[in-house]
XYZ file of C-alpha atoms in Angstrom:
726
model
C -12.577 20.619 23.311
C -15.357 18.017 23.295
C -14.464 14.369 22.944
C -17.080 11.659 23.055
C -16.829 9.013 25.721
C -15.727 5.451 25.053
C -18.417 3.125 23.778
C -19.288 0.679 26.535
C -19.293 -3.104 26.496
C -23.100 -3.155 26.315
C -23.235 -0.553 23.522
C -20.989 -2.767 21.406
C -22.569 -6.109 22.256
C -24.745 -6.367 19.121
C -21.756 -5.518 16.941
C -19.176 -7.742 18.614
C -21.184 -10.530 20.231
C -24.412 -10.630 18.226
C -27.214 -13.111 18.856
C -28.103 -13.047 15.150
C -26.343 -11.959 11.948
C -27.465 -10.925 8.474
C -25.142 -10.818 5.442
C -26.281 -8.296 2.826
C -24.847 -9.062 -0.598
C -24.495 -12.769 0.158
C -23.637 -14.858 -2.881
C -23.063 -18.487 -3.860
C -20.262 -17.381 -6.194
C -16.847 -18.610 -5.041
C -14.367 -15.939 -4.027
C -16.903 -13.169 -3.440
C -16.998 -11.357 -0.117
C -20.568 -12.498 0.391
C -19.661 -16.154 -0.160
C -16.574 -16.024 2.073
C -18.459 -14.294 4.869
C -21.076 -17.066 4.930
C -18.323 -19.701 4.903
C -16.557 -18.005 7.814
C -19.796 -18.043 9.824
C -20.147 -21.827 9.510
C -19.167 -22.314 13.154
C -21.447 -19.604 14.522
C -24.143 -20.889 16.849
C -26.780 -18.215 16.276
C -29.149 -17.659 13.325
C -27.591 -16.369 10.101
C -29.634 -14.784 7.314
C -28.513 -13.975 3.792
C -29.904 -10.989 1.880
C -29.976 -11.097 -1.910
C -33.157 -10.819 -4.029
C -31.789 -13.385 -6.510
C -31.874 -16.350 -4.133
C -34.092 -18.037 -1.567
C -31.250 -20.030 -0.028
C -27.452 -20.044 -0.254
C -25.527 -23.096 0.953
C -28.291 -23.960 3.389
C -28.617 -20.399 4.730
C -32.086 -18.839 4.243
C -31.930 -15.886 1.866
C -34.302 -12.911 1.809
C -34.919 -10.194 -0.785
C -34.336 -7.366 1.705
C -33.450 -6.692 5.322
C -37.015 -5.922 6.323
C -38.086 -9.305 4.981
C -36.099 -11.155 7.666
C -38.575 -12.373 10.319
C -36.435 -11.120 13.212
C -34.352 -7.920 13.168
C -30.721 -9.067 13.272
C -28.344 -7.814 15.933
C -25.559 -7.259 13.404
C -25.574 -6.714 9.642
C -22.506 -7.325 7.476
C -22.578 -5.220 4.302
C -20.908 -6.917 1.333
C -22.027 -4.205 -1.090
C -20.404 -1.504 -3.224
C -19.641 1.880 -1.652
C -22.450 3.684 -3.534
C -25.018 1.439 -1.830
C -23.622 1.705 1.690
C -25.353 4.864 2.955
C -28.852 3.751 1.930
C -28.279 0.322 3.489
C -27.029 1.853 6.735
C -30.088 4.133 6.821
C -32.297 1.041 6.430
C -30.465 -0.699 9.277
C -31.020 2.307 11.538
C -34.731 2.447 10.680
C -35.154 -1.266 11.444
C -33.395 -1.010 14.825
C -30.323 -3.077 13.922
C -27.682 -2.903 16.660
C -24.464 -2.981 14.630
C -23.213 -2.758 11.043
C -19.905 -3.870 9.520
C -18.944 -2.092 6.283
C -16.365 -3.772 4.058
C -16.476 -1.213 1.247
C -13.699 1.309 0.696
C -14.021 4.612 -1.155
C -14.621 6.997 1.733
C -12.345 9.331 3.743
C -9.215 7.443 2.706
C -9.607 8.899 -0.792
C -8.428 12.401 -1.783
C -11.098 15.020 -2.291
C -14.310 15.870 -0.469
C -16.699 13.269 -1.867
C -15.439 10.313 0.149
C -15.035 12.382 3.313
C -18.587 13.708 3.038
C -19.953 10.190 2.555
C -18.106 9.004 5.664
C -19.357 12.035 7.594
C -22.911 11.002 6.677
C -22.303 7.542 8.143
C -21.003 9.133 11.341
C -24.089 11.346 11.476
C -26.414 8.356 11.196
C -24.568 6.629 14.021
C -24.645 9.686 16.281
C -28.345 10.319 15.685
C -29.576 6.744 16.050
C -27.117 4.904 18.296
C -26.371 2.390 15.531
C -22.815 1.158 16.047
C -20.781 1.037 12.845
C -17.470 -0.719 12.165
C -15.791 0.725 9.095
C -16.042 1.652 6.332
C -13.001 -0.024 4.808
C -13.228 -2.644 7.561
C -11.752 -6.129 7.077
C -14.012 -7.690 9.692
C -14.733 -8.392 13.352
C -14.003 -11.876 14.698
C -15.252 -13.272 18.004
C -13.572 -16.645 18.425
C -15.514 -17.700 21.512
C -18.926 -17.468 19.785
C -17.806 -18.309 16.257
C -19.060 -14.914 14.997
C -16.218 -14.624 12.484
C -17.638 -11.741 10.457
C -14.998 -11.237 7.779
C -14.236 -11.941 4.120
C -10.696 -13.361 4.263
C -10.242 -16.895 3.017
C -7.868 -19.560 4.295
C -8.840 -19.171 7.965
C -10.930 -22.250 8.606
C -13.123 -21.863 11.724
C -12.132 -25.321 12.988
C -8.435 -24.342 12.914
C -8.830 -21.307 15.162
C -7.105 -21.403 18.561
C -9.103 -19.803 21.346
C -7.060 -17.936 23.948
C -6.909 -14.829 26.148
C -5.300 -12.392 23.674
C -7.498 -9.719 22.116
C -6.227 -8.180 18.866
C -7.162 -4.802 17.348
C -5.582 -3.521 14.147
C -6.013 -0.486 11.929
C -4.422 -2.589 9.208
C -6.372 -5.683 8.270
C -3.379 -7.293 6.589
C -1.119 -6.918 9.607
C -3.867 -8.136 11.922
C -4.463 -11.293 9.936
C -0.714 -11.842 9.832
C -0.549 -11.678 13.626
C -3.393 -14.188 13.841
C -1.083 -16.735 12.281
C 0.509 -17.047 15.715
C -2.250 -19.640 16.114
C 0.092 -21.939 14.187
C 2.263 -21.805 17.325
C -0.747 -22.500 19.560
C -1.029 -18.882 20.694
C -4.748 -18.336 21.114
C -6.996 -15.296 20.625
C -10.352 -14.204 22.009
C -11.107 -11.590 19.337
C -9.701 -9.887 16.277
C -11.075 -6.502 15.256
C -9.967 -4.763 12.031
C -11.259 -1.234 12.551
C -10.886 0.357 9.123
C -11.747 4.059 8.794
C -13.623 4.221 12.117
C -16.474 6.570 11.245
C -17.958 5.501 14.598
C -16.403 2.589 16.474
C -12.629 2.942 16.688
C -9.661 1.094 18.168
C -10.151 2.661 21.605
C -13.773 1.521 21.756
C -12.888 -2.041 20.836
C -10.041 -2.170 23.340
C -12.455 -0.834 25.949
C -14.891 -3.636 25.088
C -12.215 -6.230 25.743
C -11.273 -4.674 29.084
C -14.717 -5.800 30.256
C -14.542 -9.133 28.465
C -13.799 -12.017 30.865
C -12.240 -14.071 28.062
C -9.547 -11.460 27.308
C -6.473 -10.994 29.531
C -4.103 -9.054 27.243
C -4.816 -6.641 24.375
C -2.549 -6.248 21.343
C -3.070 -3.300 18.988
C -1.540 -2.139 15.725
C -2.171 1.593 15.561
C -1.612 3.984 12.684
C -3.508 7.023 13.928
C -5.619 8.243 16.814
C -8.433 10.768 17.053
C -8.672 11.044 20.823
C -5.779 11.125 23.231
C -8.152 11.672 26.143
C -9.996 8.415 25.487
C -6.734 6.494 25.170
C -5.660 8.011 28.490
C -8.890 6.809 30.057
C -8.407 3.422 28.447
C -4.919 3.107 29.905
C -6.168 3.940 33.394
C -8.971 1.375 33.116
C -6.461 -1.217 31.908
C -4.270 -0.573 34.958
C -7.284 -0.879 37.267
C -8.330 -4.163 35.689
C -4.700 -5.315 35.361
C -5.051 -6.080 31.663
C -1.904 -5.074 29.750
C -2.305 -3.181 26.471
C 0.509 -3.607 23.929
C 0.605 -1.165 21.020
C 2.735 -0.947 17.900
C 2.398 2.629 16.627
C 3.541 3.422 13.112
C 3.767 6.784 11.367
C 7.141 8.123 12.528
C 7.988 10.095 9.398
C 6.323 12.683 7.177
C 6.176 10.199 4.297
C 4.485 7.568 6.475
C 1.980 10.228 7.601
C 1.010 10.756 3.985
C 0.577 7.010 3.454
C -1.634 6.754 6.542
C -3.818 9.646 5.397
C -4.333 7.938 2.050
C -5.029 4.686 3.870
C -7.571 5.779 6.489
C -8.063 9.520 6.048
C -6.853 10.070 9.606
C -4.811 12.857 11.195
C -1.520 11.651 12.634
C 0.242 13.018 15.719
C 3.964 12.949 16.359
C 5.525 9.757 17.639
C 6.882 11.646 20.668
C 3.345 12.641 21.575
C 2.137 9.077 21.364
C 5.035 7.818 23.448
C 4.327 10.384 26.135
C 0.726 9.218 26.209
C 1.682 5.544 26.338
C 4.125 6.068 29.193
C 1.629 8.034 31.242
C -1.166 5.528 30.627
C 0.751 2.321 31.307
C 0.506 1.213 27.693
C 3.407 -0.927 26.478
C 4.835 0.296 23.176
C 6.769 -1.886 20.747
C 8.390 -0.598 17.577
C 7.546 -3.514 15.299
C 5.013 -6.324 15.016
C 7.625 -9.071 15.275
C 7.394 -10.533 18.736
C 4.119 -8.800 19.674
C 2.311 -12.079 20.155
C 5.208 -13.541 22.163
C 5.043 -10.504 24.437
C 1.283 -10.867 24.820
C 1.673 -14.587 25.520
C 4.249 -13.717 28.194
C 1.775 -11.450 29.984
C -0.864 -14.181 29.835
C 1.444 -16.495 31.774
C 3.154 -14.350 34.406
C 1.767 -13.073 37.726
C 2.509 -9.635 39.130
C 6.278 -9.266 39.602
C 7.779 -9.137 43.035
C 10.326 -6.554 44.083
C 13.317 -8.630 43.017
C 15.414 -8.564 39.881
C 16.165 -11.167 37.227
C 18.165 -14.361 37.507
C 19.847 -15.714 34.368
C 20.912 -19.301 33.709
C 22.673 -20.578 30.600
C 25.140 -23.204 29.429
C 26.959 -20.663 27.242
C 29.472 -18.102 28.472
C 28.749 -15.967 25.411
C 25.050 -15.833 26.225
C 25.857 -14.942 29.829
C 27.778 -11.888 28.621
C 24.998 -11.016 26.187
C 22.436 -11.219 28.989
C 24.403 -8.678 31.040
C 24.587 -6.293 28.070
C 20.888 -6.605 27.215
C 19.772 -6.280 30.832
C 21.810 -3.124 31.281
C 20.588 -1.602 28.022
C 16.886 -1.936 28.950
C 17.243 -1.341 32.698
C 16.684 -4.808 34.164
C 18.527 -5.478 37.408
C 20.611 -8.662 37.773
C 21.085 -8.956 41.562
C 23.759 -11.090 43.185
C 22.887 -14.451 44.677
C 22.084 -14.652 48.363
C 24.552 -16.500 50.602
C 22.185 -19.464 50.811
C 21.938 -19.758 47.027
C 25.707 -19.499 46.651
C 26.197 -22.330 49.164
C 23.612 -24.485 47.387
C 25.214 -23.897 43.988
C 28.729 -24.733 45.231
C 27.493 -28.193 46.056
C 26.010 -28.603 42.572
C 28.175 -27.113 39.836
C 31.727 -28.205 38.894
C 34.639 -26.478 40.571
C 35.574 -24.742 37.324
C 32.142 -23.105 37.121
C 31.684 -19.518 38.279
C 28.948 -18.787 40.794
C 27.561 -15.457 39.672
C 24.440 -14.002 38.094
C 24.224 -14.797 35.185
C 25.037 -18.387 36.079
C 27.027 -20.206 33.391
C 26.736 -23.899 34.210
C 29.250 -24.645 31.411
C 28.807 -27.438 28.904
C 28.728 -29.923 31.781
C 25.013 -29.231 32.175
C 24.461 -30.117 28.520
C 25.381 -33.703 29.372
C 24.185 -33.881 32.985
C 20.426 -33.256 33.185
C 20.370 -33.765 36.947
C 22.952 -30.997 37.398
C 20.948 -28.691 35.148
C 17.692 -29.499 36.968
C 19.239 -28.810 40.376
C 20.542 -25.435 39.195
C 17.110 -24.470 37.874
C 15.360 -25.492 41.087
C 17.913 -23.661 43.205
C 17.557 -20.401 41.285
C 13.764 -20.655 41.359
C 13.996 -20.405 45.162
C 16.203 -17.289 45.152
C 14.350 -14.538 47.048
C 16.258 -11.813 45.197
C 14.591 -12.793 41.904
C 11.170 -11.999 40.480
C 11.833 -14.155 37.395
C 14.371 -16.601 35.976
C 15.556 -16.339 32.376
C 17.104 -19.424 30.799
C 19.064 -18.719 27.605
C 19.189 -21.771 25.353
C 22.035 -22.026 22.785
C 22.441 -25.053 20.491
C 19.356 -27.269 20.649
C 20.439 -30.850 20.092
C 17.093 -32.571 19.360
C 17.006 -35.315 21.982
C 18.733 -33.382 24.766
C 16.800 -30.181 24.059
C 13.473 -31.995 24.357
C 14.433 -33.589 27.673
C 15.669 -30.260 28.981
C 12.413 -28.593 27.887
C 10.324 -31.161 29.744
C 12.521 -30.734 32.816
C 12.176 -26.931 32.770
C 8.414 -27.070 32.279
C 8.123 -29.444 35.223
C 10.205 -27.090 37.370
C 8.026 -24.138 36.308
C 4.902 -25.827 37.657
C 6.228 -25.668 41.219
C 8.303 -22.505 40.914
C 7.304 -19.389 42.838
C 8.707 -17.184 40.078
C 8.040 -17.412 36.329
C 10.566 -19.005 33.998
C 11.350 -17.231 30.730
C 13.097 -18.938 27.804
C 15.345 -16.995 25.421
C 15.621 -19.385 22.444
C 19.014 -18.403 21.018
C 19.355 -20.735 18.061
C 17.954 -21.175 14.586
C 15.904 -24.314 15.275
C 12.834 -22.108 15.131
C 10.226 -24.819 14.766
C 11.211 -27.997 16.537
C 9.764 -30.284 19.182
C 11.571 -28.569 22.055
C 10.438 -25.067 21.080
C 6.846 -26.271 20.776
C 7.020 -27.848 24.229
C 7.917 -24.458 25.679
C 5.307 -22.541 23.697
C 2.465 -24.875 24.667
C 3.336 -24.899 28.355
C 1.116 -22.685 30.501
C 3.885 -21.840 32.974
C 6.826 -21.026 30.701
C 7.178 -17.840 28.635
C 9.014 -18.236 25.341
C 10.949 -15.705 23.251
C 13.012 -16.180 20.110
C 15.271 -13.277 21.071
C 17.275 -12.235 24.133
C 16.378 -8.602 23.428
C 12.651 -9.301 23.304
C 12.836 -11.353 26.484
C 14.646 -8.585 28.377
C 12.322 -5.889 27.044
C 9.319 -7.966 28.103
C 10.662 -8.349 31.652
C 11.384 -4.621 31.826
C 7.859 -3.784 30.598
C 6.393 -6.239 33.122
C 8.228 -4.581 36.009
C 7.602 -1.016 34.778
C 3.906 -1.488 34.212
C 3.329 -3.075 37.596
C 5.192 -0.260 39.366
C 2.966 2.244 37.554
C -0.132 0.240 38.445
C 0.792 0.298 42.128
C 1.732 3.987 42.115
C -1.663 5.060 40.769
C -3.032 4.629 44.296
C -0.785 7.433 45.525
C -2.489 10.812 46.127
C -2.726 13.046 43.057
C -0.345 15.981 42.920
C -1.837 19.342 43.856
C -1.944 22.110 41.277
C 0.967 24.532 41.710
C -0.458 27.585 39.957
C -3.572 29.567 40.818
C -6.822 27.925 39.741
C -7.933 31.139 38.025
C -4.607 31.879 36.307
C -6.061 31.147 32.891
C -8.817 33.697 33.373
C -6.133 36.390 33.479
C -4.293 35.304 30.331
C -7.079 34.052 28.105
C -8.045 37.460 26.631
C -4.432 38.011 25.539
C -4.306 34.611 23.844
C -7.704 35.070 22.189
C -6.753 38.447 20.782
C -3.470 37.135 19.368
C -5.167 34.061 17.919
C -7.890 36.089 16.207
C -5.208 38.274 14.619
C -3.041 35.244 13.791
C -0.046 36.749 15.611
C 2.468 35.324 18.036
C 2.843 36.916 21.433
C 5.928 39.049 21.843
C 8.631 37.859 24.218
C 7.528 40.336 26.867
C 3.851 39.387 26.647
C 4.744 35.702 26.603
C 6.625 36.158 29.863
C 3.742 38.126 31.388
C 1.486 35.175 30.632
C 3.918 32.749 32.288
C 4.247 35.024 35.321
C 0.535 34.505 36.030
C 1.419 30.841 36.539
C 4.255 31.594 38.944
C 7.057 31.108 36.426
C 10.177 33.119 37.247
C 11.157 35.462 34.433
C 13.693 38.254 33.999
C 13.135 41.757 35.360
C 12.474 43.934 32.344
C 10.884 47.121 31.006
C 9.702 48.252 27.592
C 11.400 51.331 26.154
C 10.205 53.271 23.111
C 13.110 55.713 22.879
C 16.774 56.039 23.795
C 16.119 57.997 26.982
C 13.570 55.460 28.274
C 16.001 52.656 27.533
C 18.738 54.263 29.612
C 16.349 55.010 32.471
C 15.063 51.405 32.441
C 18.619 50.074 32.588
C 19.454 52.283 35.523
C 16.308 51.118 37.341
C 16.998 47.412 36.724
C 20.732 47.692 37.350
C 23.710 47.058 35.087
C 24.622 44.946 33.236
C 21.495 44.544 31.073
C 20.310 42.962 27.849
C 18.470 44.886 25.112
C 16.110 43.148 22.670
C 13.760 44.416 19.986
C 10.120 43.940 21.032
C 8.037 42.619 18.138
C 5.609 39.736 17.833
C 6.476 39.585 14.134
C 10.156 38.803 14.724
C 10.583 35.499 16.545
C 14.308 34.826 16.109
C 15.831 38.125 17.204
C 19.315 36.819 17.994
C 19.779 35.433 14.491
C 18.777 38.821 13.070
C 21.238 40.763 15.222
C 18.470 42.397 17.260
C 19.828 41.477 20.696
C 22.614 43.247 22.589
C 24.147 41.516 25.621
C 26.101 42.573 28.689
C 25.517 46.319 28.402
C 27.314 47.867 31.371
C 26.850 51.625 30.920
C 24.124 54.114 30.055
C 25.971 55.085 26.857
C 26.217 51.435 25.785
C 22.477 51.008 26.319
C 21.649 54.143 24.332
C 23.910 53.206 21.435
C 22.539 49.657 21.403
C 18.978 50.992 21.294
C 19.734 53.188 18.283
C 21.590 50.416 16.444
C 19.058 47.655 17.070
C 16.024 49.794 16.220
C 17.613 50.974 12.972
C 18.530 47.412 12.037
C 14.975 46.211 12.727
C 13.517 48.962 10.537
C 15.917 48.104 7.731
C 15.552 44.312 7.803
C 11.920 43.966 8.870
C 10.142 46.914 7.310
C 6.720 45.227 7.543
C 7.096 44.176 11.181
C 5.251 45.983 13.941
C 7.994 47.033 16.371
C 6.830 48.233 19.787
C 10.252 49.313 21.000
C 12.998 47.509 22.864
C 12.904 45.480 26.061
C 15.594 46.184 28.635
C 16.096 43.175 30.900
C 18.428 42.116 33.619
C 21.542 40.178 32.626
C 20.973 36.864 34.367
C 24.152 35.136 35.585
C 25.290 32.151 33.537
C 23.787 28.783 34.367
C 22.794 25.517 32.727
C 20.534 26.212 29.763
C 17.241 24.311 29.852
C 14.651 24.303 27.089
C 10.925 23.845 27.684
C 8.637 23.570 24.691
C 5.077 22.553 24.027
C 3.073 21.746 20.936
C -0.597 21.058 20.477
C -1.184 17.714 18.780
C -4.727 17.166 17.440
C -6.281 14.156 19.107
C -3.625 14.066 21.811
C -3.537 17.501 23.425
C -0.560 19.541 24.600
C 2.760 17.691 24.501
C 5.501 19.086 26.727
C 9.201 18.742 25.898
C 12.049 19.677 28.207
C 15.746 18.994 28.604
C 19.192 20.403 27.980
C 18.860 23.640 26.003
C 21.066 25.913 23.952
C 23.107 24.302 21.191
C 22.643 20.889 22.777
C 18.963 20.653 21.779
C 19.610 19.671 18.175
C 23.062 18.201 18.765
C 22.228 15.753 21.568
C 18.412 15.764 21.483
C 18.526 14.937 25.174
C 14.942 15.825 26.021
C 11.932 14.233 27.719
C 8.310 14.282 26.571
C 5.085 14.244 28.588
C 1.460 15.104 28.097
C 0.465 18.242 29.951
C -0.147 18.790 32.766
C 2.826 17.018 34.336
C 3.190 16.624 38.097
C 6.308 18.140 39.622
C 7.396 14.721 40.920
C 7.150 13.262 37.422
C 9.181 16.124 35.953
C 11.837 15.549 38.598
C 12.026 11.860 37.707
C 12.332 12.619 33.997
C 15.072 15.183 34.610
C 17.117 12.593 36.493
C 16.639 10.125 33.617
C 18.165 12.445 31.008
C 21.575 11.549 29.628
C 22.749 14.931 30.866
C 21.506 14.320 34.417
C 25.112 14.358 35.675
C 25.479 17.934 34.424
C 22.333 18.949 36.267
C 23.560 17.400 39.509
C 27.034 18.952 39.153
C 29.885 17.412 37.174
C 33.651 17.528 37.816
C 33.461 20.333 40.312
C 30.912 22.390 38.374
C 27.915 23.423 40.501
C 24.651 21.604 39.978
C 21.198 23.135 39.611
C 18.270 23.283 42.006
C 16.403 20.335 40.490
C 13.413 20.782 42.785
C 12.947 24.415 41.713
C 13.545 23.585 38.054
C 10.924 20.821 38.202
C 8.521 23.259 39.838
C 8.949 25.791 37.015
C 8.503 23.172 34.290
C 5.381 21.787 35.991
C 3.883 25.307 36.132
C 4.513 25.793 32.415
C 2.796 22.454 31.801
C -0.264 23.666 33.726
C -0.472 26.715 31.471
C -0.418 24.778 28.198
C -2.851 22.206 29.618
C -5.281 25.002 30.541
C -4.916 26.515 27.076
C -5.885 23.268 25.298
C -5.859 23.984 21.535
C -5.690 27.772 21.978
C -1.885 27.588 22.021
C -0.284 25.997 18.969
C 3.303 26.158 20.249
C 5.322 27.426 23.181
C 9.069 27.825 23.423
C 10.879 28.811 26.607
C 14.553 28.755 25.660
C 16.462 29.047 27.759
C 15.628 28.747 31.390
C 18.939 29.500 33.077
C 19.165 27.068 35.983
C 21.645 27.420 38.825
C 22.072 26.128 42.354
C 19.783 28.826 43.733
C 17.582 29.911 40.825
C 15.807 28.990 37.603
C 14.799 31.953 35.435
C 13.089 31.997 32.046
C 15.230 34.320 29.918
C 13.364 34.074 26.613
C 9.894 32.851 25.689
C 7.457 32.884 22.798
C 3.843 31.716 22.687
C 2.197 31.089 19.323
C -1.614 30.982 19.608
C -3.675 28.820 17.301
C -5.916 30.902 15.049
C -7.790 27.697 14.114
C -8.630 26.906 17.745
C -12.248 26.024 18.442
C -12.533 28.841 20.969
C -11.523 31.378 18.312
C -13.723 29.963 15.575
C -16.785 29.665 17.810
C -16.214 32.909 19.696
C -16.393 31.207 23.057
C -15.908 33.039 26.326
C -14.224 31.611 29.377
C -16.725 31.007 32.158
C-alpha cells in the first residue's frame, strides 16, 4: 500500500513561514473573514497584499484586482472566498507559482454526498500535480508567532498579546486549538498554531514534522480526530525520539457515534482507539485522554531535562496529600524509593521529632510556619541521589505564606540537580503564588496530583524508549519468503469474498512456523476413523467449511472422541447437522485433529485498520476475553521481546507464570508464536481483514494453536488491481 512521504520543512516554508502574503477576498467591512485576517497580520514584518477588485487600498494595505496584478508572486495566499470560487482560485495560484494556499471555506468532504468529496479530490489533484501546498479546506488558519504571520480569521486574539514560547500546537478542531491557545493568559508561550481542517494535502503529520525541524519548537501538542497514515505517524514518532522533541496527542473518536460526528466534521476515516494507542506506544508519542492539562504537560517537558535512573521524591505539609501521592504514584507506575542513609541523617537534624522520615515526606504543619525548616527539607531532598525529580504537593495556600514559599522553592530549583514539580492541591487557581510557579523557568506546575504523576511517568517512559531505540533491531523469526507461499491462497479467497477454513488458516500459519494441531481432512465415515487411528486417540472432530465460522456454537464440534465408533458416529451426526442447519454452506468434510492437553487459553487476533495497518491483539482467551478484556495491543510486526514484555504486563500475568501451585506457561515460546503471527499479518498488509487464533493452548512445554480463522479483504488493493507478488 502506497503512502506518500511526510512533507519536509522546506516544502512547507512558503505556507508556514512565508516571506510575503496575499489575502484574497480582503474587505474593509468589520467582522468579515477578509477584514479579520488583515487585522491579524498587523504584526507581520513582510509585505501583505489584499485582493479585491472593489478597492485600491484597505486599512493601509495595497489592494489589487486579481492575484496576477500583484507585482511580486506571494509565497502564501489566504483565500477568504466562498467554496464555489475555491477551485478556480487554487488553479490560479498554481499557475502563478504560489508556494502555499490556506482555504477557510467549508463545503467539501465533510458534507454528505459525492459533490463535496469530488471538489476536495480536485484540490488534492492540483496539489499533487503542481507541488502547491494547501492547508484546508475548512481550515481555521495557520499562525506563526515568531514571524507574526498570524494567518487566521478569529477575532479577539490581539497580536501584541501573544506569548511566544517553545510549544507548537496542531489541531484538527479549530475551536479546541484556539481554546488551548488561551494558556497564554498563564504565560505559557507558543511557537505556532496550525488548524489543519480537512487536509486535502497538508495534514497534522506534515505540520508536526515541520516543527520537529523548527529550532523555536521544543514540544508539540496535537488534538487529533482522525488519521490517514499510520506509517507517517510512526516515522514522525521515530524522528521525534531522535530529536528529543516530545509529541503529546489527545485522540478523540472512541465510540461509533463519535466516529459519525468526525466523518461529518472532516470527512475522514477513523480507526479504533486501540489501534491508535498501539501506534502511540510504539512511536514514543504521549497520549492524553482530554485537553485539560495538555498545556501544563507540554510546559513541563519544556522545563525538565532527561530523567536520571532514580524515582520520585515527594514533599508535602499534609498527611492526606502524602497518602494521595502514594496512591497516585502506584496507579500510574511511578517509583517512590526510600531515602538514602545520608538523607535520613540530614532530615533527622531538620524536622521535628514527631515528624516521620519517609518518602513521601510529611513535614507536618510546622513547615507552614517555619520557612527555614521547609527550605532545608527542600534542599536536602534535591540532593537525594535516588531521585530523578522532586514533587511538592501544596495544600492550603495562605496568600502571604504561599508567596514566600513559592519564591523559596523557585530559588531552590535554580540550583537543584533534579527538577521540582508542583502539585497545586487547592482551589486558589489564579493567585500570586500560582503565577510565580508558572512563570518560573525551573519549576513545573500542575493543578492536579494525577496530572503531575502522569507527566512524570510519561517523562520516564518516553526517555527509556528513546534510549532503547539504539538497541539492535530484532531479527525476523519466520522465513523471508513465507508470504510467497500463502499469498495465492489469500488472493483466491479475497477474490471470492470467502473466509479461509480453519484447516487452511492453520496451513497458512504453519508457513510462518506457528505450531498447530495435527489433523487430517475426512470426507466420509471410513476416512474419519482412519485419520483418528493415524493421529491417535483421543481426537476432536470439526466440520470443515469456510462458510461456517462459529462451529462450536452450531454444535458442529465433537470433543474427546476415544474410539473408532465414537469418531464414526460423530462424523455422521455432525455432517447431518451441518446439512440441516447450513444448507447453503459449502462443506468440504470434517477435520479430525489431535486432542491437545488442557492449558491456559490465549487469544491472538488481528484487524486491518485503514490508515494504521494491522493491529495485533493478544491476551487471556476463552471466556475471559469479553469478561476481563485483559489483552494487549500492538502494531504488527511485533518483536518477540516486546510481546514478552506485554505478556508480563497483563493483569493475568500471575496465571501465566503459575499461580497457587498451578503450572505456568512457557512465556518465551508463547511470545515466539505470537510474534510469528504478527509477521504474517504485517506481510499481508490490507489483504487480510481479520485474523482470529482462539485459543492457543499454552503449557509449560508447549503452545499450540487449536483453532484459527483468516478473513481476507475482498476490497484490498492487491485484489482490486490484480497485483502479483514479486
